[in-house]
Amino acid sequence: QVQLQESGPGLVKPSETLSLSCSVSGGSFSGYYWTWIRQPAGKGLEWIGRVSARGSTNYNPSLKSRVTMSVDTSKNQFSLKLTSVTAADTAVYYCAREEDQLRTYDSWGHGTLVTVSS
Amino acid sequence: SYELTQPPSVSVSPGQTARITCSGDALPKQYVYWYQQKPGQAPVLVIYKDTERPSGIPERFSGSSSGTTVTLTINGVQAEDEADYYCQSADSSGTYREFGGGTKLTVL
């Protein structure tokens, strides 16, 4: 059973860069897209983007200018960088696995709260 | 940007049928996936490809599709079904993913 675990700072200052990693255990990287999804408190889910095992990426057009995702299969990790953060980026950030054929998010991390504040 | 529209809330009594809709222009071309989210938890897939039910999901959960609207139906709603439900799909190119705004299901 694959398990995903987010890690990174819980507090980021405005205008700085949010950096998160997701560790993957118990599964293969190939055949999946590795995804970041966020959820502000009391609000809905927002797809941030995804990265394939080969490193190809797709980003939410509304965030594209500030987002970079990468994958490190040797470490069984993938990562998210979001630049120039504001209070509007405060949210629970989830990493998830999207199955390539079925397009289902079949595994999720528990989520990590990132607060943007000085 | 591509949008999926859900009602903010649906309320039903135990044992009744709950129907949650999701509308979007690309839905005739793209499948919809439904996720259930309970407070403090990550979402869980309950329906995929409009109508398919993952193993382990109760039979009372079903999905249907008609044109630009898909519907999640929960027959014989139980108290444990009280949660937020999100539809998710892709834009017409199939590249970008989108979630609906979510529907809070309240079991009266």
Tab-separated table of C-alpha atoms in Angstrom, chain A residues 33 37 45 47 50 97-108, chain B residues 2 4-6 20-24 26-37 43-54 57 61-65 68-73 84-91 94-103:
chain	number	residue	atom	x	y	z
A	33	TYR	CA	1.264	11.632	-12.079
A	37	ILE	CA	-3.644	20.060	-4.290
A	45	LEU	CA	-9.927	21.942	-3.191
A	47	TRP	CA	-5.494	21.652	-8.152
A	50	ARG	CA	1.291	17.604	-11.423
A	97	ARG	CA	-1.001	10.198	-6.717
A	98	GLU	CA	-2.993	10.284	-9.946
A	99	GLU	CA	-3.260	6.943	-11.705
A	100	ASP	CA	-2.379	7.522	-15.345
A	101	GLN	CA	-5.052	5.394	-16.981
A	102	LEU	CA	-7.988	5.795	-14.642
A	103	ARG	CA	-7.063	9.375	-13.713
A	104	THR	CA	-8.080	8.750	-10.128
A	105	TYR	CA	-6.388	10.240	-7.091
A	106	ASP	CA	-5.969	6.895	-5.399
A	107	SER	CA	-3.551	7.884	-2.654
A	108	TRP	CA	-3.234	11.076	-0.664
B	2	TYR	CA	-12.660	26.039	-16.749
B	4	LEU	CA	-17.304	22.988	-12.445
B	5	THR	CA	-20.460	24.092	-10.646
B	6	GLN	CA	-21.916	22.306	-7.628
B	20	ILE	CA	-25.505	16.167	-5.872
B	21	THR	CA	-24.979	17.680	-9.299
B	22	CYS	CA	-21.889	18.921	-11.073
B	23	SER	CA	-22.073	20.986	-14.251
B	24	GLY	CA	-19.398	21.951	-16.728
B	26	ALA	CA	-16.428	19.956	-20.974
B	27	LEU	CA	-18.272	17.174	-19.195
B	28	PRO	CA	-19.630	15.587	-22.387
B	29	LYS	CA	-15.976	14.948	-23.289
B	30	GLN	CA	-14.352	14.389	-19.930
B	31	TYR	CA	-15.080	11.960	-17.127
B	32	VAL	CA	-16.031	13.115	-13.664
B	33	TYR	CA	-14.661	11.809	-10.414
B	34	TRP	CA	-16.343	12.257	-7.035
B	35	TYR	CA	-14.485	12.623	-3.754
B	36	GLN	CA	-15.852	12.538	-0.218
B	37	GLN	CA	-14.068	14.596	2.418
B	43	PRO	CA	-10.548	13.222	0.299
B	44	VAL	CA	-11.586	9.700	-0.629
B	45	LEU	CA	-12.661	8.608	-4.103
B	46	VAL	CA	-16.259	7.356	-4.209
B	47	ILE	CA	-17.047	7.368	-7.952
B	48	TYR	CA	-14.734	7.412	-10.971
B	49	LYS	CA	-15.326	7.741	-14.698
B	50	ASP	CA	-18.822	9.127	-14.095
B	51	THR	CA	-20.391	5.869	-12.934
B	52	GLU	CA	-17.791	3.424	-11.625
B	53	ARG	CA	-17.558	2.614	-7.948
B	54	PRO	CA	-14.189	1.738	-6.398
B	57	ILE	CA	-17.323	1.979	-1.503
B	61	PHE	CA	-23.166	5.456	-3.953
B	62	SER	CA	-23.766	5.750	-7.691
B	63	GLY	CA	-23.083	8.174	-10.502
B	64	SER	CA	-24.824	9.181	-13.692
B	65	SER	CA	-24.168	11.551	-16.556
B	68	THR	CA	-23.058	18.836	-19.286
B	69	THR	CA	-24.294	17.578	-15.903
B	70	VAL	CA	-23.238	14.614	-13.842
B	71	THR	CA	-24.925	13.480	-10.670
B	72	LEU	CA	-23.752	11.684	-7.564
B	73	THR	CA	-26.609	9.776	-5.975
B	84	ASP	CA	-18.226	17.499	1.735
B	85	TYR	CA	-18.382	16.086	-1.777
B	86	TYR	CA	-16.258	17.357	-4.639
B	87	CYS	CA	-16.547	16.602	-8.304
B	88	GLN	CA	-13.342	16.682	-10.316
B	89	SER	CA	-12.698	16.600	-14.009
B	90	ALA	CA	-10.398	17.921	-16.716
B	91	ASP	CA	-10.597	20.719	-19.226
B	94	GLY	CA	-7.569	16.748	-20.879
B	95	THR	CA	-4.465	18.471	-19.559
B	96	TYR	CA	-5.621	20.484	-16.590
B	97	ARG	CA	-7.590	19.252	-13.639
B	98	GLU	CA	-10.366	21.129	-11.902
B	99	PHE	CA	-12.443	20.622	-8.794
B	100	GLY	CA	-15.960	21.788	-8.262
B	101	GLY	CA	-16.588	24.126	-5.365
B	102	GLY	CA	-17.842	21.302	-3.170
B	103	THR	CA	-21.224	20.380	-1.738
